[in-house]
Short mmCIF file of C-alpha atoms in Angstrom, two decimals:
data_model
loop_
_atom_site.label_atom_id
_atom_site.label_comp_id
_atom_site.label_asym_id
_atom_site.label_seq_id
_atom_site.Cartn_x
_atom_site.Cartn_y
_atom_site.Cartn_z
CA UNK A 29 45.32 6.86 10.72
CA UNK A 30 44.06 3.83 9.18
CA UNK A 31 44.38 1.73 12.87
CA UNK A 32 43.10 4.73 14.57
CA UNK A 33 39.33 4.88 12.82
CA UNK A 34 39.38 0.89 13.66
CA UNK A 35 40.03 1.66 17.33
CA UNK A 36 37.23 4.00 17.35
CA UNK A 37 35.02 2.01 15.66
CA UNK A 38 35.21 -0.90 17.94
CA UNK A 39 35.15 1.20 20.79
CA UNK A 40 31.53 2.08 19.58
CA UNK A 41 30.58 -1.38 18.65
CA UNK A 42 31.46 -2.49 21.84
CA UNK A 43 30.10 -0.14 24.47
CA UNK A 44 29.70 -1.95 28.01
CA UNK A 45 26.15 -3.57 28.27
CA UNK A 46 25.58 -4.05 24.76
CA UNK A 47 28.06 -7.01 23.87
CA UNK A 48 25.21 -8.86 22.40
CA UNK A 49 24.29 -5.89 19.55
CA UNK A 50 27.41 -7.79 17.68
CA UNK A 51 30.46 -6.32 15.00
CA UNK A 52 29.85 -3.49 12.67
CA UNK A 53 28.22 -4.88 9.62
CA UNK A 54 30.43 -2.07 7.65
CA UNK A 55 33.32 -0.63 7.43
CA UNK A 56 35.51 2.07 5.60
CA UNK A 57 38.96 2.19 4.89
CA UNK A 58 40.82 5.43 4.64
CA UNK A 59 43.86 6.33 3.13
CA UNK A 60 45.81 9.53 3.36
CA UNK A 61 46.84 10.71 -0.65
CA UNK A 62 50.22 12.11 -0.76
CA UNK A 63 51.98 14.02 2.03
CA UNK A 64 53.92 12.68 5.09
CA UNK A 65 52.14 10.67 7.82
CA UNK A 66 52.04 12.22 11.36
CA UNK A 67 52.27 9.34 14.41
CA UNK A 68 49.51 10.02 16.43
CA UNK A 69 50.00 10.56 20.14
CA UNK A 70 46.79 9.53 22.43
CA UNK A 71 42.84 9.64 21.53
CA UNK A 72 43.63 13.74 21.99
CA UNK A 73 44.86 14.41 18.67
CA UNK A 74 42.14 12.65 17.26
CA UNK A 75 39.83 15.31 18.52
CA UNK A 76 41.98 17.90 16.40
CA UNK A 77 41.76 17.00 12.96
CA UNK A 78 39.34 18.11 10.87
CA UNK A 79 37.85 15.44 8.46
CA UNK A 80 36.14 15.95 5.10
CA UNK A 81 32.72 14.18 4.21
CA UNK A 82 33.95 12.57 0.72
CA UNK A 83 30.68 10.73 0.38
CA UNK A 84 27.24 10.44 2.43
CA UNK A 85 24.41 7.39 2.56
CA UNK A 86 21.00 7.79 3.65
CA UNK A 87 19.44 4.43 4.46
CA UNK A 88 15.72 3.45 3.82
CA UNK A 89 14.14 5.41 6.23
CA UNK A 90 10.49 5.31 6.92
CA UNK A 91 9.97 8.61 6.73
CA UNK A 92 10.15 8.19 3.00
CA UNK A 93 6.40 7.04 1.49
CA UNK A 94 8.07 4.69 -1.30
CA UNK A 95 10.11 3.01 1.89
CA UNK A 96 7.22 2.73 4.31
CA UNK A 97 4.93 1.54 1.62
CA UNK A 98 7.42 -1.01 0.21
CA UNK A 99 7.53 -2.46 4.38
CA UNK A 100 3.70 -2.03 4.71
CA UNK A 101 2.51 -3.83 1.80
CA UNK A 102 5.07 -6.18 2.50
CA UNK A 103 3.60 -6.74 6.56
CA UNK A 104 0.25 -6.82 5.46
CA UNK A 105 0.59 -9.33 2.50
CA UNK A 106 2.47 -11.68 5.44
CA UNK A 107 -0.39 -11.36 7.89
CA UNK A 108 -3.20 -11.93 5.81
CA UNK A 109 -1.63 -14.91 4.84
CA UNK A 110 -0.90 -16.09 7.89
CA UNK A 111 -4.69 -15.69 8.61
CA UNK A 112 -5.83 -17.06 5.35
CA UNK A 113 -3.27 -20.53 6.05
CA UNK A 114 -4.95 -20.40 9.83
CA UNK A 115 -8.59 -19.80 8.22
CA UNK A 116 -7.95 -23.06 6.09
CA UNK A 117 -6.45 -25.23 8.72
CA UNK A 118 -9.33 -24.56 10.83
CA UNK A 119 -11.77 -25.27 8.24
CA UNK A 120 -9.77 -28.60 7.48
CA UNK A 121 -9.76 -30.06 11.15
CA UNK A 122 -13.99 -29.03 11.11
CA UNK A 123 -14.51 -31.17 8.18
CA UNK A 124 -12.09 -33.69 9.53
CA UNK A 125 -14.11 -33.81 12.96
CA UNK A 126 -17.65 -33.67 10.94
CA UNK A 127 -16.12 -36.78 8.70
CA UNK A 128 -15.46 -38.51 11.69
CA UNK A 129 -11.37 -39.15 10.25
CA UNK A 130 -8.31 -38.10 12.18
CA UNK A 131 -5.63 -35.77 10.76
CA UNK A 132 -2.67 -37.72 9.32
CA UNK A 133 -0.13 -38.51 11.98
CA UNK A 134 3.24 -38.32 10.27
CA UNK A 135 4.80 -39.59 13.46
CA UNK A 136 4.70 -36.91 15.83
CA UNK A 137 2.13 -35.28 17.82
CA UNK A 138 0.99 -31.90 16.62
CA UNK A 139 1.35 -30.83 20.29
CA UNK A 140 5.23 -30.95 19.61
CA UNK A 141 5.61 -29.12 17.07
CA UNK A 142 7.35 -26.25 17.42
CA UNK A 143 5.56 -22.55 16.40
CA UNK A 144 7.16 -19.94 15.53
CA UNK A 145 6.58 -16.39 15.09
CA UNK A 146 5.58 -12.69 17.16
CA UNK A 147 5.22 -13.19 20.90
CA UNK A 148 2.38 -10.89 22.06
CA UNK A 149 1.89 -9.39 25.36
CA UNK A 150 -1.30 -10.36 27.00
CA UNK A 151 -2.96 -6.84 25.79
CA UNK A 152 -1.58 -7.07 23.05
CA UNK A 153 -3.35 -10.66 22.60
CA UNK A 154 -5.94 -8.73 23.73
CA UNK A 155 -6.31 -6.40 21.37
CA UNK A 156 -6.25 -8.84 18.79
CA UNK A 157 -8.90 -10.91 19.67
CA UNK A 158 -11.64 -8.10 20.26
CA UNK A 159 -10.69 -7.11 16.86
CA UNK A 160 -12.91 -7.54 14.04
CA UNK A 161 -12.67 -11.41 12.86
CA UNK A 162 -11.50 -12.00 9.29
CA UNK A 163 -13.86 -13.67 6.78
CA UNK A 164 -14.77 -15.55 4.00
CA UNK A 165 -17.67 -14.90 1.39
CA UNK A 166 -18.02 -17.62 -1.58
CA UNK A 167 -14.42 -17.93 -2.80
CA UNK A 168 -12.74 -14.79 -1.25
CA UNK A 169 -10.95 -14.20 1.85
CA UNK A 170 -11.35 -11.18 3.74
CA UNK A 171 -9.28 -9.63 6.70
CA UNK A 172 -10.50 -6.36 8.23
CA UNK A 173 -7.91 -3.61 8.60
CA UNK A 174 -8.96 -2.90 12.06
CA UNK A 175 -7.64 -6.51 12.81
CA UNK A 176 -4.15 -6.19 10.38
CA UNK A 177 -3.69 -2.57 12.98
CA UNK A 178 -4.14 -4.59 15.98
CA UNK A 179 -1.14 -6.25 15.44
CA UNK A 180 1.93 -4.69 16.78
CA UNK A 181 4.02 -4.50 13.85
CA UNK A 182 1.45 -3.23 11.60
CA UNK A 183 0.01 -0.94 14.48
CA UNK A 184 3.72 0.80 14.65
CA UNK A 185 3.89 1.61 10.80
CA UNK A 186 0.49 3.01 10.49
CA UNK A 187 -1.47 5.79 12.34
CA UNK A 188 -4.95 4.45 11.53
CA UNK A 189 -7.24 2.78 9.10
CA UNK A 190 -7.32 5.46 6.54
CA UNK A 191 -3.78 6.21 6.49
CA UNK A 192 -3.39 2.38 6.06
CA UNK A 193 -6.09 2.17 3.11
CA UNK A 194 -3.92 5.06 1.25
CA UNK A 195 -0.72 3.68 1.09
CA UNK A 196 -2.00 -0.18 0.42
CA UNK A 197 -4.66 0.86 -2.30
CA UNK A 198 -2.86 0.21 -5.59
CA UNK A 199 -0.86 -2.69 -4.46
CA UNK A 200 -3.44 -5.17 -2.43
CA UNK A 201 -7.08 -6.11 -3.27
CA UNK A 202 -9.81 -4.36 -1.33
CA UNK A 203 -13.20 -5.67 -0.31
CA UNK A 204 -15.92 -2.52 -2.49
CA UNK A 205 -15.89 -0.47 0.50
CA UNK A 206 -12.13 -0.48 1.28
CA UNK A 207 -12.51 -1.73 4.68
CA UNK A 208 -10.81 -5.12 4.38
CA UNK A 209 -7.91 -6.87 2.72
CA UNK A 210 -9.10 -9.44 0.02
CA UNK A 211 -7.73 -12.39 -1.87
CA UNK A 212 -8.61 -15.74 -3.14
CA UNK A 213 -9.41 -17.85 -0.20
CA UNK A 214 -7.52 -21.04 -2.00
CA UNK A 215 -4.08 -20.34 -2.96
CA UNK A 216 -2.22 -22.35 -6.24
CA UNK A 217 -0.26 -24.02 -3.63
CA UNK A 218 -2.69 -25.08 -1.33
CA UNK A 219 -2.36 -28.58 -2.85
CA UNK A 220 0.97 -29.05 -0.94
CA UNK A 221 -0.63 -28.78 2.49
CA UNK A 222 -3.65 -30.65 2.06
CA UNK A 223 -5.92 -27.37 1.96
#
């Protein structure tokens, strides 16, 4: 039995066209308690046993509010400080430019490093940019949720602005009228990078 679940498994691992979805990243092993073992005679007789669920495992799903929270705070927190690390560069190469100085060249061109992160599609770049602009007053940050749900990601966990507001509320700062994400504009670490 035990060689015949394995076969089956791979076959379904394996399906023509999607070699590059990989191995199973599970697997059981079953084991038949007492009793004689019948060979097994083609993929036929597989068809006519009857099998027993001994135990069953629902995954995260998001579906479940404590799941799609958990992902949601965890996506927004990423983004806004994405744009709050962008907001700062920017903000570092005006003053640099206004000063008259030139970054620091640490031996290669900034044009070669590499970037990486989300591709976007041209509406979806779109999107983004007619979106409202994050901000900064005195020493806060601000990023509108309209702009987190133009991104793709964020867009695909949450309906709309409310919807996001409700789930985020108790675990992210919002700007007094709960139409923005806020936090400090400097960061503890912002001494590493020269912020």
């Amino acid at each position: 039995m035990e060689s015949s679940v394995q076969r089956r498994a791979n076959v379904y691992t394996r399906v023509p066209g999607a070699e590059n979805v990989g191995y199973c990243t599970q697997i059981g092993i079953f084991q038949k308690n007492g009793g004689k073992a019948t060979p097994l005679c083609g993929s036929e007789q597989l068809d006519q046993h009857v099998y027993k669920a001994v135990f069953t495992a629902s995954y995260p799903s998001l579906q479940q509010e404590r799941f799609l929270r958990l992902v949601l705070v965890n996506e927004v927190s990423r983004q806004v400080e994405s744009l709050r690390v962008r907001y700062l560069r920017k903000l570092k190469e005006r003053e640099d430019g206004e000063l008259g100085t030139k970054p620091k060249d640490a031996g290669c061109s900034q044009a070669h490093i590499p970037c990486f992160g989300p591709v976007f599609s041209e509406v979806e770049k779109a999107r983004i940019k007619t979106s409202p602009k994050p901000f900064c007053i005195g020493d806060k940050f601000f990023v509108p949720l309209q702009r987190l749900l133009a991104y793709p990601k964020l867009s695909r966990l949450c309906a709309d602005e409310e919807m996001m507001r409700s789930v985020i509320a108790d675990a992210v700062g919002l700007s007094s009228d709960g139409s923005a994400v806020m936090v400090d504009l400097h960061d503890y670490f912002d001494y590493l990078f020269d912020f």
